[in-house]
Amino acid sequence: WEPMDTSIAAIQLAKAFPDRQVFVKLKASRPFLEKMIRPGFYDDFNAQFAEAPANLALVEGDAFDHILASEYVLATYSTTLIEAIQMNRKGFFLDVFSPDAQIFFRDFPEICKTSPQAVIVAVRQDASGEVPYPRDRLAGILDYTDQTVYDLIKSEIESA
């Protein structure tokens, strides 16, 4: 996975949908990225957006606020995608990983997109109603019970 793939995808999405706001949020902290990827990565990543369209915004802070403000969420390998789908957002997985990699989201091919262009097509098809977002086929990702995860954990503890 090359993190710059994310910046390229975000810029292409912003250009394809000039009437929509595109948020870019790195889930990991600057110190974590500088240590785990390479020193200078954070600044290099952000520099990719110097010429980005006006509808693209780099954001910090709580990802949940930005998820709730969005209709669509694009993520690489991250729990953010699961959280977005759980919050009733339409999420897609940008699958830029090795074909041999064992990746949970590949069990749900309807949301796996291997390029920004494939994401653009999927969003356009959903928005037009041509191919609606496949929420009904994501039961393996989601829990559609009326209980929150905290209630489920509490009931399991109480029944043990």
PDB file of C-alpha atoms in Angstrom:
ATOM      1  CA  TRP A   1       0.000   0.000   0.000  1.00  0.00           C
ATOM      2  CA  GLU A   2       1.327   3.373  -0.971  1.00  0.00           C
ATOM      3  CA  PRO A   3      -0.335   6.068   1.148  1.00  0.00           C
ATOM      4  CA  MET A   4      -0.036   8.538  -1.715  1.00  0.00           C
ATOM      5  CA  ASP A   5      -2.663   6.431  -3.534  1.00  0.00           C
ATOM      6  CA  THR A   6      -5.113   7.907  -1.058  1.00  0.00           C
ATOM      7  CA  SER A   7      -4.230  11.477  -1.981  1.00  0.00           C
ATOM      8  CA  ILE A   8      -4.469  10.733  -5.701  1.00  0.00           C
ATOM      9  CA  ALA A   9      -7.893   9.147  -5.175  1.00  0.00           C
ATOM     10  CA  ALA A  10      -9.150  12.080  -3.118  1.00  0.00           C
ATOM     11  CA  ILE A  11      -8.070  14.625  -5.720  1.00  0.00           C
ATOM     12  CA  GLN A  12      -9.687  12.626  -8.519  1.00  0.00           C
ATOM     13  CA  LEU A  13     -12.921  12.337  -6.529  1.00  0.00           C
ATOM     14  CA  ALA A  14     -12.962  16.072  -5.822  1.00  0.00           C
ATOM     15  CA  LYS A  15     -12.510  16.794  -9.523  1.00  0.00           C
ATOM     16  CA  ALA A  16     -15.228  14.309 -10.509  1.00  0.00           C
ATOM     17  CA  PHE A  17     -17.729  15.738  -8.014  1.00  0.00           C
ATOM     18  CA  PRO A  18     -17.145  19.505  -7.873  1.00  0.00           C
ATOM     19  CA  ASP A  19     -20.572  19.993  -6.268  1.00  0.00           C
ATOM     20  CA  ARG A  20     -19.624  17.815  -3.266  1.00  0.00           C
ATOM     21  CA  GLN A  21     -17.222  18.441  -0.405  1.00  0.00           C
ATOM     22  CA  VAL A  22     -14.414  15.886  -0.159  1.00  0.00           C
ATOM     23  CA  PHE A  23     -12.759  15.455   3.237  1.00  0.00           C
ATOM     24  CA  VAL A  24      -9.365  13.840   3.693  1.00  0.00           C
ATOM     25  CA  LYS A  25      -8.579  12.614   7.190  1.00  0.00           C
ATOM     26  CA  LEU A  26      -5.543  10.619   8.179  1.00  0.00           C
ATOM     27  CA  LYS A  27      -6.652   8.344  10.983  1.00  0.00           C
ATOM     28  CA  ALA A  28      -3.177   7.867  12.390  1.00  0.00           C
ATOM     29  CA  SER A  29      -1.377  10.644  14.205  1.00  0.00           C
ATOM     30  CA  ARG A  30       1.581  12.541  12.800  1.00  0.00           C
ATOM     31  CA  PRO A  31       4.077  10.895  15.243  1.00  0.00           C
ATOM     32  CA  PHE A  32       2.743   7.439  14.385  1.00  0.00           C
ATOM     33  CA  LEU A  33       2.995   8.060  10.624  1.00  0.00           C
ATOM     34  CA  GLU A  34       6.472   9.558  10.946  1.00  0.00           C
ATOM     35  CA  LYS A  35       7.630   6.490  12.881  1.00  0.00           C
ATOM     36  CA  MET A  36       5.802   3.701  11.044  1.00  0.00           C
ATOM     37  CA  ILE A  37       6.010   4.908   7.447  1.00  0.00           C
ATOM     38  CA  ARG A  38       8.952   7.306   7.298  1.00  0.00           C
ATOM     39  CA  PRO A  39      10.125  10.645   8.682  1.00  0.00           C
ATOM     40  CA  GLY A  40       8.599  13.507   6.719  1.00  0.00           C
ATOM     41  CA  PHE A  41       5.655  11.432   5.512  1.00  0.00           C
ATOM     42  CA  TYR A  42       2.994  13.639   7.104  1.00  0.00           C
ATOM     43  CA  ASP A  43       4.234  16.803   5.387  1.00  0.00           C
ATOM     44  CA  ASP A  44       4.790  14.986   2.096  1.00  0.00           C
ATOM     45  CA  PHE A  45       1.260  13.601   2.203  1.00  0.00           C
ATOM     46  CA  ASN A  46      -0.284  16.998   2.904  1.00  0.00           C
ATOM     47  CA  ALA A  47       1.839  18.638   0.185  1.00  0.00           C
ATOM     48  CA  GLN A  48       0.047  16.452  -2.364  1.00  0.00           C
ATOM     49  CA  PHE A  49      -2.986  18.672  -1.875  1.00  0.00           C
ATOM     50  CA  ALA A  50      -1.321  22.004  -2.657  1.00  0.00           C
ATOM     51  CA  GLU A  51      -3.049  22.153  -6.053  1.00  0.00           C
ATOM     52  CA  ALA A  52      -6.207  20.305  -5.015  1.00  0.00           C
ATOM     53  CA  PRO A  53      -9.660  21.519  -6.041  1.00  0.00           C
ATOM     54  CA  ALA A  54     -11.394  23.966  -3.698  1.00  0.00           C
ATOM     55  CA  ASN A  55     -13.953  21.348  -2.659  1.00  0.00           C
ATOM     56  CA  LEU A  56     -11.263  19.163  -1.064  1.00  0.00           C
ATOM     57  CA  ALA A  57     -10.451  19.793   2.582  1.00  0.00           C
ATOM     58  CA  LEU A  58      -7.776  18.277   4.793  1.00  0.00           C
ATOM     59  CA  VAL A  59      -9.355  17.797   8.185  1.00  0.00           C
ATOM     60  CA  GLU A  60      -8.169  16.834  11.635  1.00  0.00           C
ATOM     61  CA  GLY A  61      -9.938  15.961  14.823  1.00  0.00           C
ATOM     62  CA  ASP A  62     -12.659  13.408  15.392  1.00  0.00           C
ATOM     63  CA  ALA A  63     -13.300  11.315  12.275  1.00  0.00           C
ATOM     64  CA  PHE A  64     -16.862  10.638  13.410  1.00  0.00           C
ATOM     65  CA  ASP A  65     -17.895  14.258  12.905  1.00  0.00           C
ATOM     66  CA  HIS A  66     -16.701  14.108   9.308  1.00  0.00           C
ATOM     67  CA  ILE A  67     -18.297  10.729   8.704  1.00  0.00           C
ATOM     68  CA  LEU A  68     -21.635  12.039   9.932  1.00  0.00           C
ATOM     69  CA  ALA A  69     -21.326  15.032   7.592  1.00  0.00           C
ATOM     70  CA  SER A  70     -20.757  12.736   4.611  1.00  0.00           C
ATOM     71  CA  GLU A  71     -22.935  10.623   2.365  1.00  0.00           C
ATOM     72  CA  TYR A  72     -20.054   8.532   0.999  1.00  0.00           C
ATOM     73  CA  VAL A  73     -16.865   7.393   2.714  1.00  0.00           C
ATOM     74  CA  LEU A  74     -13.812   5.997   0.961  1.00  0.00           C
ATOM     75  CA  ALA A  75     -11.212   4.279   3.094  1.00  0.00           C
ATOM     76  CA  THR A  76      -8.201   2.083   2.781  1.00  0.00           C
ATOM     77  CA  TYR A  77      -7.712  -0.734   5.286  1.00  0.00           C
ATOM     78  CA  SER A  78      -9.304   0.874   8.323  1.00  0.00           C
ATOM     79  CA  THR A  79     -12.073   0.409  10.842  1.00  0.00           C
ATOM     80  CA  THR A  80     -13.286   3.814   9.654  1.00  0.00           C
ATOM     81  CA  LEU A  81     -15.052   2.053   6.800  1.00  0.00           C
ATOM     82  CA  ILE A  82     -16.911  -0.290   9.132  1.00  0.00           C
ATOM     83  CA  GLU A  83     -17.823   2.620  11.398  1.00  0.00           C
ATOM     84  CA  ALA A  84     -19.074   4.671   8.446  1.00  0.00           C
ATOM     85  CA  ILE A  85     -21.266   1.841   7.181  1.00  0.00           C
ATOM     86  CA  GLN A  86     -22.565   1.283  10.716  1.00  0.00           C
ATOM     87  CA  MET A  87     -23.468   5.001  10.797  1.00  0.00           C
ATOM     88  CA  ASN A  88     -25.572   4.451   7.678  1.00  0.00           C
ATOM     89  CA  ARG A  89     -23.068   6.035   5.296  1.00  0.00           C
ATOM     90  CA  LYS A  90     -22.178   4.514   1.962  1.00  0.00           C
ATOM     91  CA  GLY A  91     -18.651   3.226   2.247  1.00  0.00           C
ATOM     92  CA  PHE A  92     -16.199   1.938  -0.309  1.00  0.00           C
ATOM     93  CA  PHE A  93     -12.865   0.219   0.198  1.00  0.00           C
ATOM     94  CA  LEU A  94     -10.016   1.496  -1.978  1.00  0.00           C
ATOM     95  CA  ASP A  95      -8.262  -1.804  -2.606  1.00  0.00           C
ATOM     96  CA  VAL A  96      -4.745  -0.887  -3.689  1.00  0.00           C
ATOM     97  CA  PHE A  97      -3.167  -3.798  -1.859  1.00  0.00           C
ATOM     98  CA  SER A  98      -1.399  -6.877  -3.178  1.00  0.00           C
ATOM     99  CA  PRO A  99      -3.815  -9.428  -4.657  1.00  0.00           C
ATOM    100  CA  ASP A 100      -2.286 -11.994  -2.274  1.00  0.00           C
ATOM    101  CA  ALA A 101      -3.073  -9.958   0.847  1.00  0.00           C
ATOM    102  CA  GLN A 102      -5.721 -11.377   3.137  1.00  0.00           C
ATOM    103  CA  ILE A 103      -8.129  -8.469   3.548  1.00  0.00           C
ATOM    104  CA  PHE A 104     -11.464  -8.662   5.352  1.00  0.00           C
ATOM    105  CA  PHE A 105     -13.225  -6.223   3.017  1.00  0.00           C
ATOM    106  CA  ARG A 106     -12.617  -8.470   0.017  1.00  0.00           C
ATOM    107  CA  ASP A 107     -15.360 -10.693   1.416  1.00  0.00           C
ATOM    108  CA  PHE A 108     -17.660  -7.880   0.250  1.00  0.00           C
ATOM    109  CA  PRO A 109     -16.661  -7.313  -3.389  1.00  0.00           C
ATOM    110  CA  GLU A 110     -19.552  -4.904  -3.953  1.00  0.00           C
ATOM    111  CA  ILE A 111     -17.740  -2.237  -1.938  1.00  0.00           C
ATOM    112  CA  CYS A 112     -14.181  -3.028  -3.062  1.00  0.00           C
ATOM    113  CA  LYS A 113     -12.896  -0.666  -5.725  1.00  0.00           C
ATOM    114  CA  THR A 114      -9.415  -0.951  -7.188  1.00  0.00           C
ATOM    115  CA  SER A 115      -9.162   2.575  -8.543  1.00  0.00           C
ATOM    116  CA  PRO A 116     -10.532   6.059  -8.023  1.00  0.00           C
ATOM    117  CA  GLN A 117     -12.322   5.699 -11.358  1.00  0.00           C
ATOM    118  CA  ALA A 118     -14.176   2.631 -10.084  1.00  0.00           C
ATOM    119  CA  VAL A 119     -15.268   4.601  -6.997  1.00  0.00           C
ATOM    120  CA  ILE A 120     -16.464   7.467  -9.185  1.00  0.00           C
ATOM    121  CA  VAL A 121     -18.526   5.061 -11.303  1.00  0.00           C
ATOM    122  CA  ALA A 122     -20.030   3.428  -8.194  1.00  0.00           C
ATOM    123  CA  VAL A 123     -21.007   6.778  -6.646  1.00  0.00           C
ATOM    124  CA  ARG A 124     -22.548   7.980  -9.918  1.00  0.00           C
ATOM    125  CA  GLN A 125     -24.470   4.735 -10.334  1.00  0.00           C
ATOM    126  CA  ASP A 126     -25.769   4.927  -6.781  1.00  0.00           C
ATOM    127  CA  ALA A 127     -26.708   8.605  -7.073  1.00  0.00           C
ATOM    128  CA  SER A 128     -28.621   7.949 -10.294  1.00  0.00           C
ATOM    129  CA  GLY A 129     -30.343   4.873  -8.884  1.00  0.00           C
ATOM    130  CA  GLU A 130     -28.862   2.726 -11.655  1.00  0.00           C
ATOM    131  CA  VAL A 131     -26.977   0.521  -9.162  1.00  0.00           C
ATOM    132  CA  PRO A 132     -28.053   1.306  -5.596  1.00  0.00           C
ATOM    133  CA  TYR A 133     -25.538   0.977  -2.783  1.00  0.00           C
ATOM    134  CA  PRO A 134     -25.507  -2.713  -1.705  1.00  0.00           C
ATOM    135  CA  ARG A 135     -26.315  -2.216   1.979  1.00  0.00           C
ATOM    136  CA  ASP A 136     -28.447  -5.372   2.047  1.00  0.00           C
ATOM    137  CA  ARG A 137     -25.381  -7.481   1.220  1.00  0.00           C
ATOM    138  CA  LEU A 138     -23.221  -6.103   4.026  1.00  0.00           C
ATOM    139  CA  ALA A 139     -24.710  -8.054   6.928  1.00  0.00           C
ATOM    140  CA  GLY A 140     -21.314  -9.596   7.634  1.00  0.00           C
ATOM    141  CA  ILE A 141     -19.915  -6.146   8.354  1.00  0.00           C
ATOM    142  CA  LEU A 142     -22.894  -4.766  10.202  1.00  0.00           C
ATOM    143  CA  ASP A 143     -25.023  -5.650  13.157  1.00  0.00           C
ATOM    144  CA  TYR A 144     -28.589  -4.641  12.438  1.00  0.00           C
ATOM    145  CA  THR A 145     -29.893  -5.485  15.893  1.00  0.00           C
ATOM    146  CA  ASP A 146     -31.526  -2.786  17.960  1.00  0.00           C
ATOM    147  CA  GLN A 147     -28.791  -3.099  20.586  1.00  0.00           C
ATOM    148  CA  THR A 148     -25.628  -1.059  20.663  1.00  0.00           C
ATOM    149  CA  VAL A 149     -22.354  -2.919  20.926  1.00  0.00           C
ATOM    150  CA  TYR A 150     -22.158  -1.804  24.573  1.00  0.00           C
ATOM    151  CA  ASP A 151     -25.566  -3.335  25.330  1.00  0.00           C
ATOM    152  CA  LEU A 152     -24.514  -6.582  23.656  1.00  0.00           C
ATOM    153  CA  ILE A 153     -21.291  -6.761  25.667  1.00  0.00           C
ATOM    154  CA  LYS A 154     -23.147  -5.959  28.883  1.00  0.00           C
ATOM    155  CA  SER A 155     -25.730  -8.693  28.255  1.00  0.00           C
ATOM    156  CA  GLU A 156     -22.978 -11.230  27.513  1.00  0.00           C
ATOM    157  CA  ILE A 157     -21.173 -10.326  30.730  1.00  0.00           C
ATOM    158  CA  GLU A 158     -24.387 -10.539  32.747  1.00  0.00           C
ATOM    159  CA  SER A 159     -25.265 -13.946  31.286  1.00  0.00           C
ATOM    160  CA  ALA A 160     -21.819 -15.419  31.958  1.00  0.00           C
TER     161      ALA A 160
END
